[in-house]
XYZ file of C-alpha atoms in Angstrom:
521
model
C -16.482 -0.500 18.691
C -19.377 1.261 16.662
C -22.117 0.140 19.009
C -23.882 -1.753 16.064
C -26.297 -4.310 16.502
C -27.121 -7.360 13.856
C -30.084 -5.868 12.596
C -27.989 -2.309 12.279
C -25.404 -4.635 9.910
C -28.619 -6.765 8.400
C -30.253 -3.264 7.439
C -27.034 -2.053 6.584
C -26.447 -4.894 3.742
C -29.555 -4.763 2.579
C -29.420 -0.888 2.160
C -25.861 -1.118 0.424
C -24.242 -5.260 -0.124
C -21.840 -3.941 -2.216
C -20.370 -1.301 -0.365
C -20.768 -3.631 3.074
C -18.733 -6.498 1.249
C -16.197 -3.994 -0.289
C -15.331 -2.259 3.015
C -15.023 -5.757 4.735
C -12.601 -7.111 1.813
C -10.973 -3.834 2.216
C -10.376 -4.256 5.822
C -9.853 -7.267 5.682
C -6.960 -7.647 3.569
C -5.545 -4.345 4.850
C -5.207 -6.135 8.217
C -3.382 -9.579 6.308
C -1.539 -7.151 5.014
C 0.018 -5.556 7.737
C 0.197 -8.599 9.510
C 2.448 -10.199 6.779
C 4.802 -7.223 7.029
C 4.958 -7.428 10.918
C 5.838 -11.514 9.871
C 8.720 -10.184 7.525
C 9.863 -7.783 10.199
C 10.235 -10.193 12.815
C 12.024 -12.351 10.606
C 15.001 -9.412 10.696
C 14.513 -9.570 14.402
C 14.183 -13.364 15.423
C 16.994 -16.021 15.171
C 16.877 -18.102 11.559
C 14.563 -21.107 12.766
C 12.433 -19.255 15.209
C 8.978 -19.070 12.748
C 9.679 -22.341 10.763
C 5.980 -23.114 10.973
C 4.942 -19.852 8.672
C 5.946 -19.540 5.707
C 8.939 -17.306 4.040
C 7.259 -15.195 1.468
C 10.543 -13.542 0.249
C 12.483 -17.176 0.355
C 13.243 -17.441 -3.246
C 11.738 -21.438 -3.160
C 8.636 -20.785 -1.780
C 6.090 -21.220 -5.383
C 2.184 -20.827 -4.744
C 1.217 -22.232 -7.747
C 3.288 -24.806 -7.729
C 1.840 -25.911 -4.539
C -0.967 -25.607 -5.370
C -0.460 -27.932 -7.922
C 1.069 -30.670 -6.608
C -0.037 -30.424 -3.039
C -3.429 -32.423 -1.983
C -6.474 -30.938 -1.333
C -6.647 -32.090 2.251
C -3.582 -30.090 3.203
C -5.204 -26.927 1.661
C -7.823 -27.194 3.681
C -5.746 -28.063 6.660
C -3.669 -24.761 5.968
C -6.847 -22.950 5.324
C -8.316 -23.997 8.564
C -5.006 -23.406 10.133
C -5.028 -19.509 8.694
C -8.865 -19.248 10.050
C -7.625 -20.365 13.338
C -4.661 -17.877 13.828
C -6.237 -15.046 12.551
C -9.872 -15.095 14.041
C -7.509 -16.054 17.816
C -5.419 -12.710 16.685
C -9.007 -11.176 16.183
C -10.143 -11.969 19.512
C -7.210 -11.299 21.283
C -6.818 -7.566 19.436
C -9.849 -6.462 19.010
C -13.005 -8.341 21.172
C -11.552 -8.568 24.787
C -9.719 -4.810 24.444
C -13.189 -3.154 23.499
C -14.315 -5.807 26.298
C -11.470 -4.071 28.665
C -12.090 -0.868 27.290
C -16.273 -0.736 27.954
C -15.385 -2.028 31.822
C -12.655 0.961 32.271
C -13.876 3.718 30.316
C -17.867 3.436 29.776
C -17.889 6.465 28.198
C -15.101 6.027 25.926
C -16.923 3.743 23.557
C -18.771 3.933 20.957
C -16.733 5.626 18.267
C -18.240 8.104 15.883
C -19.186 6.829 12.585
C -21.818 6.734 10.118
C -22.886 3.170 9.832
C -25.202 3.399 7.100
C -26.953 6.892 5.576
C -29.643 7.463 3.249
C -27.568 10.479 1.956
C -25.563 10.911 -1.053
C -22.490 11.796 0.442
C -20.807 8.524 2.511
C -18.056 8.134 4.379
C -16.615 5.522 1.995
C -13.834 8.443 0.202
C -12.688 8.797 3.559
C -11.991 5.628 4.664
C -10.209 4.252 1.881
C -8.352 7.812 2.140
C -7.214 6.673 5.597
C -6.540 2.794 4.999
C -4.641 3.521 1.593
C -2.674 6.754 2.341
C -2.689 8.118 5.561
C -1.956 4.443 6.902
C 1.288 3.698 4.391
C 2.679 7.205 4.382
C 2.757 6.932 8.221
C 3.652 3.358 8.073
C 6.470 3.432 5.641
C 8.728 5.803 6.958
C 11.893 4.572 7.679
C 11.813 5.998 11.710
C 8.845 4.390 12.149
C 10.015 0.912 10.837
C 13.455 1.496 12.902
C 10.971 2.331 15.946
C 8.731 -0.748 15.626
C 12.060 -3.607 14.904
C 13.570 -1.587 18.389
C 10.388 -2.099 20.387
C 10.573 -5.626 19.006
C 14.194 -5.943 19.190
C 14.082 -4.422 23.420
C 10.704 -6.924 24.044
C 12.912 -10.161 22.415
C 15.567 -9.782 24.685
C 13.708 -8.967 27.734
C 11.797 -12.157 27.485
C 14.962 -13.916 26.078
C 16.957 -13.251 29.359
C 13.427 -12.702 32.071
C 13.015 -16.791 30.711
C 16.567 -18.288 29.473
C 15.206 -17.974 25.646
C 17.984 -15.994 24.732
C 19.979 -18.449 22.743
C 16.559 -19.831 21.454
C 14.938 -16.251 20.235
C 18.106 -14.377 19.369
C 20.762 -16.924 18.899
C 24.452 -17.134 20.150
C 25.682 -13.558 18.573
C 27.913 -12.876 21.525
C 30.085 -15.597 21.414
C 33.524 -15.951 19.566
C 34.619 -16.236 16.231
C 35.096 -19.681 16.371
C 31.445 -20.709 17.363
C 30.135 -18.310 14.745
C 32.419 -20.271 12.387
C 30.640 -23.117 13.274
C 28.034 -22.130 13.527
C 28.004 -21.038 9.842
C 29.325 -24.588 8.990
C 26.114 -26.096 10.564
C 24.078 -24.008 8.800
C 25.287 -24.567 5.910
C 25.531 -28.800 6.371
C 21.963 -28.073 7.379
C 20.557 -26.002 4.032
C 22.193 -28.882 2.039
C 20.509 -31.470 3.876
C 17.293 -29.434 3.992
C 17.525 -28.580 -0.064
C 19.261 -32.076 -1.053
C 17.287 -32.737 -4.313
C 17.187 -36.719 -5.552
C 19.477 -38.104 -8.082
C 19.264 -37.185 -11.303
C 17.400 -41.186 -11.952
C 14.437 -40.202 -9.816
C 12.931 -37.449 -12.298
C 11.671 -33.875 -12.306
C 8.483 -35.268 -10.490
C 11.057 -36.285 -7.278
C 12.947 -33.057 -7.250
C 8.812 -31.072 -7.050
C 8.010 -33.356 -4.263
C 11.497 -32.794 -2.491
C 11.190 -29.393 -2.517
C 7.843 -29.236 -1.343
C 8.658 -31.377 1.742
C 11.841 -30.231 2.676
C 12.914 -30.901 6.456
C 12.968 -27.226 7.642
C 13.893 -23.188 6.941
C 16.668 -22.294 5.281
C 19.339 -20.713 7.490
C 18.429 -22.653 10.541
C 20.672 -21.841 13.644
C 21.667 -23.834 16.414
C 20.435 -22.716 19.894
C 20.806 -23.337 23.429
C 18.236 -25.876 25.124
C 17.318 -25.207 28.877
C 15.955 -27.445 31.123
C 11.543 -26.936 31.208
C 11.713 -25.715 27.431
C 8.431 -26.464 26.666
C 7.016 -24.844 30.117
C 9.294 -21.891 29.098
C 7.672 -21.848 25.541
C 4.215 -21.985 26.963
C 5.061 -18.590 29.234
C 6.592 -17.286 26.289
C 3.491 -17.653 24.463
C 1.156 -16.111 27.419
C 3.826 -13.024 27.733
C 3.168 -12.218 24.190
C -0.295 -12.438 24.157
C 0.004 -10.402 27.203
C 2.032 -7.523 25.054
C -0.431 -8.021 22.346
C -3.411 -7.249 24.247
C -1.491 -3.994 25.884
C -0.418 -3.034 22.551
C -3.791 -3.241 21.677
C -5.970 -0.942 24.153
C -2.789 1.626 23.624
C -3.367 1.899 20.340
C -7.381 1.295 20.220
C -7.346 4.708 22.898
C -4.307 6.320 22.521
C -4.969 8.259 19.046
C -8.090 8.749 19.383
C -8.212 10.427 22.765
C -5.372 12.909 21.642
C -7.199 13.419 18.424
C -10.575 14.080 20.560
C -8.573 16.494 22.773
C -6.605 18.255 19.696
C -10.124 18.885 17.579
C -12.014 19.817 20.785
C -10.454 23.171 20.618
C -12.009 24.066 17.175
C -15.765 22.038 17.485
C -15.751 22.428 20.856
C -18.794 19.628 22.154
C -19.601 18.239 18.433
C -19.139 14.829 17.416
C -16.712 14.638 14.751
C -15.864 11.093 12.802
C -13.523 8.916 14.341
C -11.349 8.415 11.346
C -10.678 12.393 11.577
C -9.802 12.341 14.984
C -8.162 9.144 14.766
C -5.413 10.290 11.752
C -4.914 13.521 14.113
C -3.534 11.581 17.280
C -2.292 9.122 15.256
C 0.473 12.020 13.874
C 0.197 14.242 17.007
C 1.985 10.881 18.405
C 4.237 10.337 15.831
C 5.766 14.127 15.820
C 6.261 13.505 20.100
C 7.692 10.361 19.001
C 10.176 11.966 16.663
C 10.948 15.000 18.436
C 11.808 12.550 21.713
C 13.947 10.927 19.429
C 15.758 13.321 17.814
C 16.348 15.427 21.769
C 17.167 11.467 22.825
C 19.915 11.755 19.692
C 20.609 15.047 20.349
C 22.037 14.668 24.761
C 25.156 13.137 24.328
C 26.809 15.921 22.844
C 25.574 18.328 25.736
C 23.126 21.124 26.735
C 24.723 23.686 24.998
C 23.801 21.696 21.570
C 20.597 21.365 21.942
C 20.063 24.848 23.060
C 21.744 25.546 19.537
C 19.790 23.501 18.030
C 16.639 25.068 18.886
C 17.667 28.319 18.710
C 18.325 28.055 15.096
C 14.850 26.222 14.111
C 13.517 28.922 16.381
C 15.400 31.765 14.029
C 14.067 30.307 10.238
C 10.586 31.457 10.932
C 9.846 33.353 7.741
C 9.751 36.840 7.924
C 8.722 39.457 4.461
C 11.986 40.032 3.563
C 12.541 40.428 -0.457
C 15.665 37.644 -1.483
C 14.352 35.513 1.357
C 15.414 32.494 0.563
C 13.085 30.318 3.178
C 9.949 32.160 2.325
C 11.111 31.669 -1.506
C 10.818 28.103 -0.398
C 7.867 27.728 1.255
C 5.879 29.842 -1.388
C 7.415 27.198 -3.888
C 6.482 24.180 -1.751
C 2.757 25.580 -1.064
C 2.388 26.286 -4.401
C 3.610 22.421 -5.487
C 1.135 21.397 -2.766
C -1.744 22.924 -4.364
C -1.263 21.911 -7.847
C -0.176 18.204 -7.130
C -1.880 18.195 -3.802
C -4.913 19.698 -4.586
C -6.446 21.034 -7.970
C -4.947 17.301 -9.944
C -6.794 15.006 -7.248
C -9.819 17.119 -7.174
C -10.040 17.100 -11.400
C -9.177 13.362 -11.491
C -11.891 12.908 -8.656
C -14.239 14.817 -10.748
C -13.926 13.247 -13.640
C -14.163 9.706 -12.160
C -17.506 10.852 -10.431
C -18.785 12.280 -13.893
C -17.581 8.434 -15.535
C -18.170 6.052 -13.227
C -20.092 6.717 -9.923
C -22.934 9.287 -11.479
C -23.890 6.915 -13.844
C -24.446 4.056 -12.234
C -26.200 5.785 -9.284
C -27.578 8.476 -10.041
C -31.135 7.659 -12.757
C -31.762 10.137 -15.404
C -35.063 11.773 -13.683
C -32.700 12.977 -10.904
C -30.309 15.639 -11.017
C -26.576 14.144 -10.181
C -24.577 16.201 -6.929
C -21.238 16.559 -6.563
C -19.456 17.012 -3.109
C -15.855 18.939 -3.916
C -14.586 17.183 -0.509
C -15.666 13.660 -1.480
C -14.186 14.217 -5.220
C -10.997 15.597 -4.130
C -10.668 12.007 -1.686
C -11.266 9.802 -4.091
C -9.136 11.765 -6.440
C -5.828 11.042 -3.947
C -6.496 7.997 -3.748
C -6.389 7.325 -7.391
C -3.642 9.695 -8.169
C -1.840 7.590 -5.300
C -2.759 4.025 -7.878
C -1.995 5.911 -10.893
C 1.664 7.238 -9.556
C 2.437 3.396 -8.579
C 0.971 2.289 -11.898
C 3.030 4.356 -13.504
C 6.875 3.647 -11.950
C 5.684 0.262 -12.368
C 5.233 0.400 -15.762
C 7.861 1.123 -18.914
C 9.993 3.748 -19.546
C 7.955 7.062 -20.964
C 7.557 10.704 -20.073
C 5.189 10.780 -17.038
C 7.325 7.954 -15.267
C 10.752 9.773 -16.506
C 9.347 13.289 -14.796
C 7.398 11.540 -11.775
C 11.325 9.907 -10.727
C 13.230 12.983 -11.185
C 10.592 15.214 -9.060
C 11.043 12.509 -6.537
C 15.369 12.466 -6.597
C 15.365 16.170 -6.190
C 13.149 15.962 -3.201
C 11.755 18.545 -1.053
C 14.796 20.612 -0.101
C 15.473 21.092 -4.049
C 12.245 21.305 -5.502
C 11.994 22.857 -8.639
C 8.999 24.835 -9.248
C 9.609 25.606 -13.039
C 9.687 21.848 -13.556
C 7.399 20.334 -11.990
C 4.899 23.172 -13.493
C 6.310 22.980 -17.010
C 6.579 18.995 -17.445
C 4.318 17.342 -14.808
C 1.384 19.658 -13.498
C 0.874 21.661 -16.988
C 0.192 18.695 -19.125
C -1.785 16.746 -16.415
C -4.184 19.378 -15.918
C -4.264 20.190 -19.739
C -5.728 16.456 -19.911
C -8.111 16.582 -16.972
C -9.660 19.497 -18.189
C -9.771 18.798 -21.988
C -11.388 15.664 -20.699
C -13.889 17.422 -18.459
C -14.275 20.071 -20.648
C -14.790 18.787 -24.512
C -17.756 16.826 -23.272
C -19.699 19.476 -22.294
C -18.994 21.123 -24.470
C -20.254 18.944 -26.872
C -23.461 17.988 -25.228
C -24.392 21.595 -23.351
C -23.135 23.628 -27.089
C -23.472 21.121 -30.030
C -26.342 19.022 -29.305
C -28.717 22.014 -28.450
C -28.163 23.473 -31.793
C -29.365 19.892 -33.931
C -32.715 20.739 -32.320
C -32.973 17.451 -30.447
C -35.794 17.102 -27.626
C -34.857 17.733 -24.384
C -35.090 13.990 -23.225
C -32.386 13.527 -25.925
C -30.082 16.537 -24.321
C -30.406 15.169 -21.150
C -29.270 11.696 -22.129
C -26.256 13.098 -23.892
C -25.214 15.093 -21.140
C -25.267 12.823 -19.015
C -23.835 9.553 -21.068
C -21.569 11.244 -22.426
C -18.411 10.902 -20.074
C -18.383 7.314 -20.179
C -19.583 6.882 -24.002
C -16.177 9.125 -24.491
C -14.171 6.897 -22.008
C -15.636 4.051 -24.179
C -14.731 5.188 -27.294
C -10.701 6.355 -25.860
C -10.588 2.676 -24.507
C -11.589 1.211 -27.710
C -9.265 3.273 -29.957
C -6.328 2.324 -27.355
C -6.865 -1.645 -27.544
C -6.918 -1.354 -32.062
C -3.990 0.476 -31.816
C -2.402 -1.539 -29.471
C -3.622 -4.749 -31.619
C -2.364 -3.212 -35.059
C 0.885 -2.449 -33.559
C 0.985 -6.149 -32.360
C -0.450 -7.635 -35.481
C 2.520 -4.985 -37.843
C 5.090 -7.093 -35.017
C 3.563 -10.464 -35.686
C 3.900 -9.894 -39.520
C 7.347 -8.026 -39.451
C 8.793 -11.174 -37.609
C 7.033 -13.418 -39.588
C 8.492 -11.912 -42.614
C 12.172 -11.831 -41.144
C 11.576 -15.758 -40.486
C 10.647 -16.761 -43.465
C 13.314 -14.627 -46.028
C 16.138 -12.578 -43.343
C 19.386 -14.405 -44.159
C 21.784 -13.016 -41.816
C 21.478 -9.209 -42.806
C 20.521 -9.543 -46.170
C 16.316 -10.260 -47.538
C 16.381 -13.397 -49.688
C 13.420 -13.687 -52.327
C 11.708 -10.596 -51.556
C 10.535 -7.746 -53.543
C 8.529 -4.822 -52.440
C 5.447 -4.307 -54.918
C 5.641 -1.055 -56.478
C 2.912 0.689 -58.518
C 5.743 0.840 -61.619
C 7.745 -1.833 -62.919
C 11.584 -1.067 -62.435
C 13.712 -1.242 -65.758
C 15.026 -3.847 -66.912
C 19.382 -3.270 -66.097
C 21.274 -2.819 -69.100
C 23.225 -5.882 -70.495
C 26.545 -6.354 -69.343
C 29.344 -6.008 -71.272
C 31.675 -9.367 -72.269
């Protein structure tokens, strides 16, 4: 794909193992990844039985560490080997023969445009975790293009179902009557209780692991049709879809990346431009044709004279300078929400992580540190994107409160006083009071103590992450005195709290309290 030798990947290790290891990891698990969700997704598709030998991760039963636990060692390594196997065939069959098929057919096609390894400060890395970790999921994760992928899957399952009498064995018997579904359902369920039938309760908790762990097959299992040659049927079955796999493959290996070539020809003209850009350009040049095929596709049953409507009035909101507009009101309210969230936060965060982390470490102090805006403002997405999911993940407090409301109100009711006043205002009042007292400090304080300029240097730049230290620090003692005042508060309600009422406890004062007067007989 990238027309790279062994000795271009030996010198490219050697120039940079960490970053070579990281980007493999990376691309690695982005690919289990999506490979697990195309598992889950045929799962919706395929008749209950269908995958029994992978699996379930969302079956409520299925515990890692508890087989991990009690399971041998020998059938980890058999599953281990097993995972090796599938994958590295799915490997071969996706990516090796297609560039194989693609280098035969189209010479020139191949290699793509990348920067294996540079001596320059400015790499490539930004981008491609930019592309793997949002372009990727925000095309990914919309719901059309999850309805479009289960309907490809859904059309391909019962072509092959009725082209080889697999109907009843991929899809199951959905057609027939109510009283085979009925029993149907009672089969299935006779079937989960003999599949999850723990041991008496004589046999101990030790019987019940074991039973679990070896349980006779997937829950919801439905009965199917059995035609004659099933096995021969599987076996073409199994060469059809590695058939569609390998299509699927060179379609979507040349596909983007042509249109993208074609689309950014007609601003650079001749010059080579990265793959990754052109490939994110076809990639949504083809999902807009998609989606506007669909939406004409939804749009023909109710008649020409519709769909002439139709585009008539998207054709009539183009924004014209009209005072009380009410689209232009909106589109000066979205671009300005786009450059604040969009653009000045990611490129401060950015900033500030190259001025903590990545300066530092690479950059020595007899060399004067660079910054790229473009490279800043990529990484700065991309950890704006973690920080976001951090945050709804976490507890309740004000960022997550404001983040979820911005979200419910959506696009089409964005509100611009808001999102300035309680999200963008106080985010950017922390990026630059964190990118600002620093220097501060070191290029206006420090001068003035009359310190050598070795010394100035080294503040300047150690600064950031002595600060960062020093935040960090003063978070984890505050978080441990808050735990500790916990630990002693429920201590203390042990030990004395009757009820509602402290028992043998007094609060030391500095004065005594006076004695109370004597009671009268």
């Amino acid at each position: 794909m990238f027309d790279a030798s062994l000795k271009d990947r030996e010198l490219s290790f050697q120039s940079a193992p960490g970053t070579t290891m990281f980007l493999h990891w990376l691309v690695g698990m982005v690919y289990v990844f999506y490979f697990a969700s195309f598992i889950l997704l045929l799962r919706e598709v395929l008749r209950p039985g269908v995958l029994w030998f992978l699996r379930n991760l969302n079956d409520p039963d299925f515990n890692p560490v508890q087989e991990m636990i009690h399971l041998p060692i020998y059938r980890h390594l058999r599953r281990f080997i097993l995972s090796v196997v599938v994958f590295g065939s799915i490997v071969l069959l996706m990516l090796w023969l297609p560039i194989r098929i693609i280098k035969l057919i189209l010479p020139s096609f191949l290699p793509y445009n990348v920067m294996l390894y540079s001596d320059a400060p400015v790499s490539e890395l930004s981008l491609e975790l930019l592309l793997l970790q949002v372009v990727l999921p925000a095309l990914l994760e919309q719901g059309h293009t999850r309805q479009w992928l289960k309907g490809l899957v859904r059309a391909w399952t019962v072509s092959a179902g009725y082209l080889l009498d697999l109907h009843s064995y991929l899809l199951g018997d959905q057609e027939e009557g109510d009283n085979n579904g009925n029993q149907a359902a009672n089969n299935n369920a006779q079937a989960r209780n003999n599949n999850n039938a723990l041991p008496v309760a004589g046999e101990g908790l030790h019987a019940a692991h074991q039973a679990i762990l070896q349980q006779g097959g997937p829950v919801g299992f439905q009965p199917y049709h059995r035609p004659m040659r099933f096995p021969f049927r599987i076996m073409l079955l199994i060469v059809f879809m590695c058939v569609t796999l390998l299509v699927a493959s060179l379609v979507c290996l040349t596909l983007p990346v042509f249109s993208g070539r074609w689309l950014m020809s007609f601003w650079t003209g001749s010059a080579k431009i990265h793959e990754l850009y052109t490939a994110a350009c076809g990639l949504y040049m083809c999902w807009l044709s998609i989606r506007a095929i669909t939406v004409l596709l939804a749009w023909m049953p109710q008649g020409r004279r519709v769909i002439l409507l139709k585009v008539q009035e998207w054709t009539l909101m183009v924004p014209v300078p009209v005072p009380g507009n009410f689209l232009l009101l909106w589109i000066v309210k979205t671009l300005i929400v786009a450059v604040m969230l969009a653009g000045l936060i990611p490129l401060l965060l950015g900033l500030l992580f190259d001025l903590v982390i990545v300066a530092p470490l690479r950059v020595p102090l007899d060399q004067t540190p660079l910054f790229y805006p473009w490279q800043d403002w990529a990484l700065g997405v991309l950890h704006a994107k973690i920080i976001a999911a951090i945050t709804l993940m976490g507890p309740q407090w004000w960022l997550k409160t404001v983040i979820e409301q911005v979200y419910a109100n959506g696009i089409r009711n964005i509100d611009l006083h808001f999102i300035i006043r309680k999200l963008a205002a106080p985010v950017m009042a922390v990026l630059l009071l964190s990118l600002c007292v620093p220097y501060v400090i070191a290029a206006g304080i420090v001068p003035l103590m009359g310190v050598t300029m070795e010394m100035q240097n080294l503040v300047q730049r150690r600064i950031y992450p002595f600060l960062l230290m020093v935040v960090v620090l003063m978070g984890i003692l505050s978080f441990q005195l808050r735990q500790f005042k916990r630990l002693y508060e429920h201590i203390k309600n042990d030990k004395y709290l009757v009820g509602q009422r402290l028992v043998n406890y007094e609060r030391k004062t500095g004065k005594s309290s006076p004695a109370p007067p004597p009671s009268s007989p």
